[in-house]
PDB file of C-alpha atoms in Angstrom:
ATOM      1  CA  MET A   1     119.678 113.096 118.952  1.00 41.00           C
ATOM      2  CA  SER A   2     116.463 111.209 120.753  1.00 44.00           C
ATOM      3  CA  PRO A   3     113.775 110.308 118.304  1.00 43.00           C
ATOM      4  CA  CYS A   4     111.656 113.155 119.606  1.00 46.00           C
ATOM      5  CA  ASP A   5     114.481 115.660 118.680  1.00 50.00           C
ATOM      6  CA  ALA A   6     114.804 113.804 115.071  1.00 50.00           C
ATOM      7  CA  PRO A   7     112.231 115.777 112.983  1.00 54.00           C
ATOM      8  CA  MET A   8     113.383 118.967 113.790  1.00 55.00           C
ATOM      9  CA  ARG A   9     116.491 118.497 112.585  1.00 64.00           C
ATOM     10  CA  VAL A  10     116.936 116.972 109.188  1.00 76.00           C
ATOM     11  CA  PRO A  11     114.491 117.253 106.110  1.00 83.00           C
ATOM     12  CA  ILE A  12     111.049 116.177 105.831  1.00 92.00           C
ATOM     13  CA  TYR A  13     109.582 115.419 102.611  1.00 94.00           C
ATOM     14  CA  GLY A  14     106.031 115.802 101.304  1.00 95.00           C
ATOM     15  CA  VAL A  15     103.806 113.324 100.613  1.00 95.00           C
ATOM     16  CA  THR A  16     100.193 113.314  99.985  1.00 95.00           C
ATOM     17  CA  ALA A  17      97.436 111.187 100.155  1.00 95.00           C
ATOM     18  CA  PRO A  18      94.000 111.698  99.520  1.00 95.00           C
ATOM     19  CA  GLN A  19      91.280 112.174 102.119  1.00 97.00           C
ATOM     20  CA  PRO A  20      89.826 109.872 104.075  1.00 96.00           C
ATOM     21  CA  TRP A  21      93.505 108.067 103.700  1.00 96.00           C
ATOM     22  CA  CYS A  22      94.946 110.929 104.857  1.00 96.00           C
ATOM     23  CA  TRP A  23      92.923 110.850 108.113  1.00 96.00           C
ATOM     24  CA  ALA A  24      93.725 107.258 108.490  1.00 96.00           C
ATOM     25  CA  LEU A  25      97.546 107.996 108.579  1.00 95.00           C
ATOM     26  CA  GLN A  26      97.404 110.931 110.612  1.00 95.00           C
ATOM     27  CA  VAL A  27      95.456 109.023 113.585  1.00 93.00           C
ATOM     28  CA  ARG A  28      97.468 105.622 113.178  1.00 92.00           C
ATOM     29  CA  ASN A  29      94.305 103.461 111.449  1.00 93.00           C
ATOM     30  CA  ALA A  30      96.471 103.261 108.646  1.00 94.00           C
ATOM     31  CA  PRO A  31     100.502 101.968 108.975  1.00 94.00           C
ATOM     32  CA  VAL A  32     100.945 102.781 105.338  1.00 93.00           C
ATOM     33  CA  LEU A  33     100.714 105.012 102.354  1.00 93.00           C
ATOM     34  CA  ASN A  34     100.559 103.462  98.856  1.00 90.00           C
ATOM     35  CA  LEU A  35     103.044 105.195  96.588  1.00 89.00           C
ATOM     36  CA  HIS A  36     102.493 104.813  92.295  1.00 87.00           C
ATOM     37  CA  ARG A  37     106.380 104.656  92.022  1.00 86.00           C
ATOM     38  CA  ALA A  38     109.492 103.271  94.548  1.00 86.00           C
ATOM     39  CA  PRO A  39     110.979 106.132  96.424  1.00 87.00           C
ATOM     40  CA  PRO A  40     114.610 107.095  96.262  1.00 85.00           C
ATOM     41  CA  ALA A  41     116.800 104.107  98.060  1.00 80.00           C
ATOM     42  CA  ASP A  42     117.468 107.126 101.004  1.00 83.00           C
ATOM     43  CA  VAL A  43     113.856 107.080 102.271  1.00 88.00           C
ATOM     44  CA  LEU A  44     114.579 104.804 104.891  1.00 88.00           C
ATOM     45  CA  GLY A  45     114.524 106.729 108.407  1.00 89.00           C
ATOM     46  CA  ALA A  46     113.599 110.118 106.522  1.00 90.00           C
ATOM     47  CA  TYR A  47     110.509 112.143 107.973  1.00 93.00           C
ATOM     48  CA  VAL A  48     107.613 112.833 105.613  1.00 94.00           C
ATOM     49  CA  ALA A  49     105.131 115.548 105.810  1.00 96.00           C
ATOM     50  CA  VAL A  50     101.745 114.115 105.459  1.00 96.00           C
ATOM     51  CA  CYS A  51      99.809 116.415 102.960  1.00 97.00           C
ATOM     52  CA  ALA A  52      96.324 116.257 102.448  1.00 97.00           C
ATOM     53  CA  ALA A  53      95.138 115.844  98.656  1.00 96.00           C
ATOM     54  CA  ALA A  54      92.317 118.202  97.410  1.00 95.00           C
ATOM     55  CA  GLU A  55      89.993 115.446  97.112  1.00 94.00           C
ATOM     56  CA  TYR A  56      87.896 113.726  99.142  1.00 96.00           C
ATOM     57  CA  VAL A  57      87.256 110.200  97.741  1.00 96.00           C
ATOM     58  CA  PRO A  58      83.647 108.045  99.176  1.00 95.00           C
ATOM     59  CA  GLU A  59      85.186 104.953  97.616  1.00 96.00           C
ATOM     60  CA  LEU A  60      87.628 105.122  99.881  1.00 95.00           C
ATOM     61  CA  LYS A  61      85.170 105.702 102.758  1.00 95.00           C
ATOM     62  CA  ASP A  62      83.093 102.646 101.877  1.00 95.00           C
ATOM     63  CA  TRP A  63      86.071 100.535 101.478  1.00 94.00           C
ATOM     64  CA  MET A  64      87.329 101.050 104.695  1.00 94.00           C
ATOM     65  CA  ALA A  65      84.117 100.476 106.543  1.00 94.00           C
ATOM     66  CA  SER A  66      83.422  97.340 104.202  1.00 92.00           C
ATOM     67  CA  TRP A  67      84.001  94.065 105.794  1.00 90.00           C
ATOM     68  CA  HIS A  68      86.957  93.099 103.120  1.00 86.00           C
ATOM     69  CA  GLY A  69      88.548  96.494 104.364  1.00 88.00           C
ATOM     70  CA  PRO A  70      90.028  97.424 107.696  1.00 89.00           C
ATOM     71  CA  GLY A  71      87.134  97.900 109.080  1.00 91.00           C
ATOM     72  CA  VAL A  72      87.039 102.020 109.928  1.00 91.00           C
ATOM     73  CA  SER A  73      84.632 104.540 110.024  1.00 93.00           C
ATOM     74  CA  ALA A  74      85.919 107.495 108.226  1.00 94.00           C
ATOM     75  CA  PRO A  75      84.353 111.128 109.182  1.00 94.00           C
ATOM     76  CA  PRO A  76      82.384 112.562 106.018  1.00 94.00           C
ATOM     77  CA  ALA A  77      84.221 114.944 103.905  1.00 95.00           C
ATOM     78  CA  ASP A  78      83.018 117.763 105.268  1.00 95.00           C
ATOM     79  CA  GLU A  79      84.889 117.098 109.006  1.00 96.00           C
ATOM     80  CA  LEU A  80      88.133 116.684 107.186  1.00 96.00           C
ATOM     81  CA  PRO A  81      90.591 118.985 105.853  1.00 96.00           C
ATOM     82  CA  THR A  82      92.064 118.898 102.386  1.00 96.00           C
ATOM     83  CA  CYS A  83      94.918 120.639 100.696  1.00 97.00           C
ATOM     84  CA  ALA A  84      96.777 120.877 104.366  1.00 97.00           C
ATOM     85  CA  VAL A  85     100.060 119.140 106.060  1.00 97.00           C
ATOM     86  CA  VAL A  86      98.267 117.289 109.041  1.00 96.00           C
ATOM     87  CA  ALA A  87     100.929 115.214 110.289  1.00 95.00           C
ATOM     88  CA  VAL A  88     104.458 114.253 110.336  1.00 95.00           C
ATOM     89  CA  ALA A  89     106.003 110.365 110.557  1.00 94.00           C
ATOM     90  CA  ARG A  90     109.175 108.652 110.263  1.00 93.00           C
ATOM     91  CA  VAL A  91     108.929 106.041 107.345  1.00 93.00           C
ATOM     92  CA  SER A  92     110.149 103.049 109.026  1.00 92.00           C
ATOM     93  CA  ALA A  93     110.391 100.236 106.186  1.00 91.00           C
ATOM     94  CA  VAL A  94     109.871 100.425 102.457  1.00 90.00           C
ATOM     95  CA  SER A  95     107.590  97.706 100.549  1.00 87.00           C
ATOM     96  CA  LEU A  96     108.003  97.149  97.032  1.00 85.00           C
ATOM     97  CA  TRP A  97     104.896  94.876  95.568  1.00 77.00           C
ATOM     98  CA  PRO A  98     105.058  91.955  95.390  1.00 70.00           C
ATOM     99  CA  ASP A  99     108.102  91.189  96.923  1.00 68.00           C
ATOM    100  CA  GLY A 100     107.220  93.214  99.937  1.00 61.00           C
ATOM    101  CA  GLU A 101     107.807  91.559 103.591  1.00 64.00           C
ATOM    102  CA  ARG A 102     104.939  93.639 105.623  1.00 68.00           C
ATOM    103  CA  GLN A 103     101.025  92.144 104.843  1.00 77.00           C
ATOM    104  CA  SER A 104      98.541  94.631 105.981  1.00 85.00           C
ATOM    105  CA  ARG A 105      94.813  95.308 104.290  1.00 88.00           C
ATOM    106  CA  TRP A 106      96.134  99.190 103.771  1.00 92.00           C
ATOM    107  CA  TYR A 107      99.001  97.843 101.784  1.00 89.00           C
ATOM    108  CA  VAL A 108      97.627  97.605  98.229  1.00 85.00           C
ATOM    109  CA  GLY A 109     101.263  98.803  96.518  1.00 79.00           C
ATOM    110  CA  PRO A 110     102.481  99.078  94.025  1.00 86.00           C
ATOM    111  CA  ALA A 111     105.190 100.895  96.700  1.00 88.00           C
ATOM    112  CA  GLY A 112     104.695 101.153 100.352  1.00 90.00           C
ATOM    113  CA  LEU A 113     105.802 103.601 102.888  1.00 92.00           C
ATOM    114  CA  TRP A 114     105.424 102.743 106.190  1.00 93.00           C
ATOM    115  CA  LEU A 115     105.602 105.260 108.723  1.00 94.00           C
ATOM    116  CA  GLU A 116     105.842 105.083 112.460  1.00 92.00           C
ATOM    117  CA  ASP A 117     106.465 107.747 114.850  1.00 91.00           C
ATOM    118  CA  VAL A 118     103.227 109.494 113.933  1.00 93.00           C
ATOM    119  CA  VAL A 119     103.120 113.299 115.413  1.00 92.00           C
ATOM    120  CA  ALA A 120      99.714 114.862 114.415  1.00 93.00           C
ATOM    121  CA  LEU A 121      99.745 118.478 114.274  1.00 94.00           C
ATOM    122  CA  PRO A 122      97.734 120.576 116.705  1.00 92.00           C
ATOM    123  CA  GLU A 123      96.149 122.436 113.479  1.00 94.00           C
ATOM    124  CA  PRO A 124      96.385 121.584 109.987  1.00 96.00           C
ATOM    125  CA  VAL A 125      99.083 123.602 107.939  1.00 96.00           C
ATOM    126  CA  ALA A 126      97.721 125.243 104.641  1.00 96.00           C
ATOM    127  CA  CYS A 127     100.121 123.588 101.405  1.00 96.00           C
ATOM    128  CA  GLU A 128      99.515 122.840  97.915  1.00 95.00           C
ATOM    129  CA  PRO A 129      99.806 119.254  97.420  1.00 95.00           C
ATOM    130  CA  GLY A 130     102.493 117.580  95.461  1.00 94.00           C
ATOM    131  CA  PRO A 131     102.361 115.217  93.337  1.00 90.00           C
ATOM    132  CA  ALA A 132     100.671 111.483  94.587  1.00 86.00           C
ATOM    133  CA  ASP A 133     102.929 109.259  93.192  1.00 82.00           C
ATOM    134  CA  VAL A 134     106.368 110.379  94.979  1.00 87.00           C
ATOM    135  CA  LEU A 135     108.174 112.569  97.480  1.00 91.00           C
ATOM    136  CA  TRP A 136     108.040 116.365  96.693  1.00 93.00           C
ATOM    137  CA  GLU A 137     109.993 118.963  98.623  1.00 93.00           C
ATOM    138  CA  VAL A 138     107.637 121.084 100.564  1.00 95.00           C
ATOM    139  CA  PRO A 139     107.718 124.877 100.585  1.00 95.00           C
ATOM    140  CA  ALA A 140     110.167 126.426 102.507  1.00 94.00           C
ATOM    141  CA  PRO A 141     107.354 128.904 104.434  1.00 95.00           C
ATOM    142  CA  VAL A 142     104.944 125.648 104.751  1.00 96.00           C
ATOM    143  CA  LEU A 143     108.424 123.901 105.896  1.00 95.00           C
ATOM    144  CA  ALA A 144     108.613 126.709 108.849  1.00 94.00           C
ATOM    145  CA  ARG A 145     105.005 126.639 109.955  1.00 94.00           C
ATOM    146  CA  VAL A 146     104.955 122.454 109.962  1.00 95.00           C
ATOM    147  CA  ARG A 147     108.433 122.795 112.242  1.00 93.00           C
ATOM    148  CA  LEU A 148     106.822 125.394 114.681  1.00 92.00           C
ATOM    149  CA  ALA A 149     103.889 123.180 115.131  1.00 92.00           C
ATOM    150  CA  LEU A 150     106.085 120.107 115.875  1.00 90.00           C
ATOM    151  CA  GLY A 151     108.285 121.806 117.791  1.00 87.00           C
ATOM    152  CA  ALA A 152     104.660 122.989 119.982  1.00 87.00           C
ATOM    153  CA  VAL A 153     103.624 119.111 120.295  1.00 87.00           C
ATOM    154  CA  VAL A 154     107.495 117.869 121.178  1.00 79.00           C
ATOM    155  CA  GLY A 155     107.688 120.963 123.362  1.00 76.00           C
ATOM    156  CA  GLU A 156     103.936 119.814 125.520  1.00 77.00           C
ATOM    157  CA  GLY A 157     105.780 116.275 125.786  1.00 67.00           C
ATOM    158  CA  LYS A 158     108.938 116.893 127.470  1.00 72.00           C
ATOM    159  CA  ALA A 159     106.858 119.069 129.512  1.00 70.00           C
ATOM    160  CA  ARG A 160     104.620 116.759 130.836  1.00 71.00           C
ATOM    161  CA  TRP A 161     107.393 113.835 131.205  1.00 69.00           C
ATOM    162  CA  ALA A 162     109.600 116.399 132.890  1.00 70.00           C
ATOM    163  CA  ALA A 163     106.371 117.352 135.574  1.00 72.00           C
ATOM    164  CA  TYR A 164     105.523 113.946 135.733  1.00 67.00           C
ATOM    165  CA  GLU A 165     109.090 112.761 136.890  1.00 67.00           C
ATOM    166  CA  ALA A 166     108.883 115.721 139.254  1.00 70.00           C
ATOM    167  CA  LEU A 167     105.645 114.257 140.769  1.00 67.00           C
ATOM    168  CA  ALA A 168     107.187 110.659 141.075  1.00 65.00           C
ATOM    169  CA  ALA A 169     110.421 112.036 142.904  1.00 65.00           C
ATOM    170  CA  ARG A 170     108.115 114.236 145.466  1.00 63.00           C
ATOM    171  CA  SER A 171     105.837 111.018 145.949  1.00 62.00           C
ATOM    172  CA  GLY A 172     108.785 108.771 146.753  1.00 56.00           C
ATOM    173  CA  GLY A 173     108.648 106.819 143.259  1.00 52.00           C
ATOM    174  CA  ARG A 174     111.252 107.757 141.537  1.00 50.00           C
ATOM    175  CA  GLU A 175     114.904 106.264 141.130  1.00 52.00           C
ATOM    176  CA  PRO A 176     117.154 105.828 143.300  1.00 49.00           C
ATOM    177  CA  ALA A 177     119.707 108.428 142.905  1.00 51.00           C
ATOM    178  CA  SER A 178     122.712 107.283 144.400  1.00 54.00           C
ATOM    179  CA  LEU A 179     124.122 102.982 145.966  1.00 49.00           C
ATOM    180  CA  ARG A 180     122.992 104.316 149.145  1.00 52.00           C
ATOM    181  CA  GLU A 181     119.652 104.686 148.359  1.00 50.00           C
ATOM    182  CA  ARG A 182     119.676 101.444 146.577  1.00 47.00           C
ATOM    183  CA  VAL A 183     120.992  99.500 149.343  1.00 52.00           C
ATOM    184  CA  LEU A 184     119.082 100.881 151.742  1.00 62.00           C
ATOM    185  CA  ARG A 185     115.323 100.208 152.528  1.00 69.00           C
ATOM    186  CA  MET A 186     113.754 104.057 151.904  1.00 69.00           C
ATOM    187  CA  CYS A 187     110.206 105.019 153.909  1.00 74.00           C
ATOM    188  CA  GLY A 188     108.172 107.128 152.027  1.00 71.00           C
ATOM    189  CA  CYS A 189     109.277 110.186 153.848  1.00 73.00           C
ATOM    190  CA  ARG A 190     112.940 109.460 152.212  1.00 70.00           C
ATOM    191  CA  ARG A 191     114.400 108.215 155.799  1.00 74.00           C
ATOM    192  CA  ALA A 192     115.903 105.196 155.737  1.00 77.00           C
ATOM    193  CA  LEU A 193     114.365 102.308 157.480  1.00 77.00           C
ATOM    194  CA  THR A 194     115.074 100.666 160.509  1.00 79.00           C
ATOM    195  CA  LYS A 195     115.247  96.392 161.531  1.00 74.00           C
ATOM    196  CA  CYS A 196     112.980  95.473 164.981  1.00 76.00           C
ATOM    197  CA  SER A 197     115.305  93.754 167.086  1.00 72.00           C
ATOM    198  CA  THR A 198     112.481  91.949 168.634  1.00 71.00           C
ATOM    199  CA  CYS A 199     110.106  91.189 165.425  1.00 69.00           C
ATOM    200  CA  ARG A 200     112.585  91.882 162.091  1.00 68.00           C
ATOM    201  CA  THR A 201     109.901  93.635 160.876  1.00 74.00           C
ATOM    202  CA  TRP A 202     111.183  97.331 158.900  1.00 74.00           C
ATOM    203  CA  HIS A 203     110.119 100.400 160.420  1.00 74.00           C
ATOM    204  CA  CYS A 204     110.283 104.211 160.261  1.00 79.00           C
ATOM    205  CA  THR A 205     112.089 106.181 163.504  1.00 80.00           C
ATOM    206  CA  ALA A 206     110.575 109.660 162.001  1.00 79.00           C
ATOM    207  CA  PRO A 207     108.581 111.884 164.214  1.00 76.00           C
ATOM    208  CA  GLY A 208     105.848 112.277 161.364  1.00 75.00           C
ATOM    209  CA  CYS A 209     105.494 108.565 160.660  1.00 78.00           C
ATOM    210  CA  PRO A 210     103.300 105.915 162.452  1.00 77.00           C
ATOM    211  CA  PRO A 211     105.172 104.389 165.376  1.00 77.00           C
ATOM    212  CA  HIS A 212     106.301 101.066 165.503  1.00 71.00           C
ATOM    213  CA  THR A 213     103.933  98.507 167.717  1.00 69.00           C
ATOM    214  CA  CYS A 214     106.277  95.508 168.174  1.00 63.00           C
ATOM    215  CA  ALA A 215     103.853  92.010 166.986  1.00 50.00           C
ATOM    216  CA  THR A 216     105.464  90.027 170.036  1.00 46.00           C
ATOM    217  CA  GLY A 217     105.030  92.578 172.667  1.00 43.00           C
ATOM    218  CA  VAL A 218     101.151  92.575 171.316  1.00 40.00           C
ATOM    219  CA  SER A 219      98.926  89.840 173.646  1.00 36.00           C
ATOM    220  CA  PRO A 220      96.582  87.738 171.774  1.00 37.00           C
TER     221      PRO A 220
END
């Protein structure tokens, strides 16, 4: 199961963060979500739906922009959603103060969920936020909408990658498909190059490619 497919098949827990911290997680400025309680032992590797709390905390915005904070300018309250799931992410590590090995200005403890593979949803999914200090179960109707939105993002990513590979193949930039292609020197037209017996340079004999002019036959 690839990392892209994983969130579509495994449980997704809910986590709540106040704005603008939730925004910082969504745009990958903040690598960690702080909790007041230690999460379950099996949370490592799990996926979480990041839900914006009902409140916007101006003090967080001030701290983010301060010299002793991360130095990030967060959007104002009227530009950020509340009571909605805005992203899905994977829990890559858990820190428990004071024994946490990871260091960041964003980590204030006592427990920290370090998030990776953050996928911002195209549109916020309305949801009543759960408790801010624990993981919580996302209501089934909300979870269905989250998975649907997440699937759309993942599908678009796969489509872009497939289009890129197709373009690379048409442009001669694809990986050799066979041992013969790996051994032979290939022209951009996909025909094998031929070495000139006189000047020993490689050239293409295809009618549509420029004719080879032997360097030894050119007068100074």
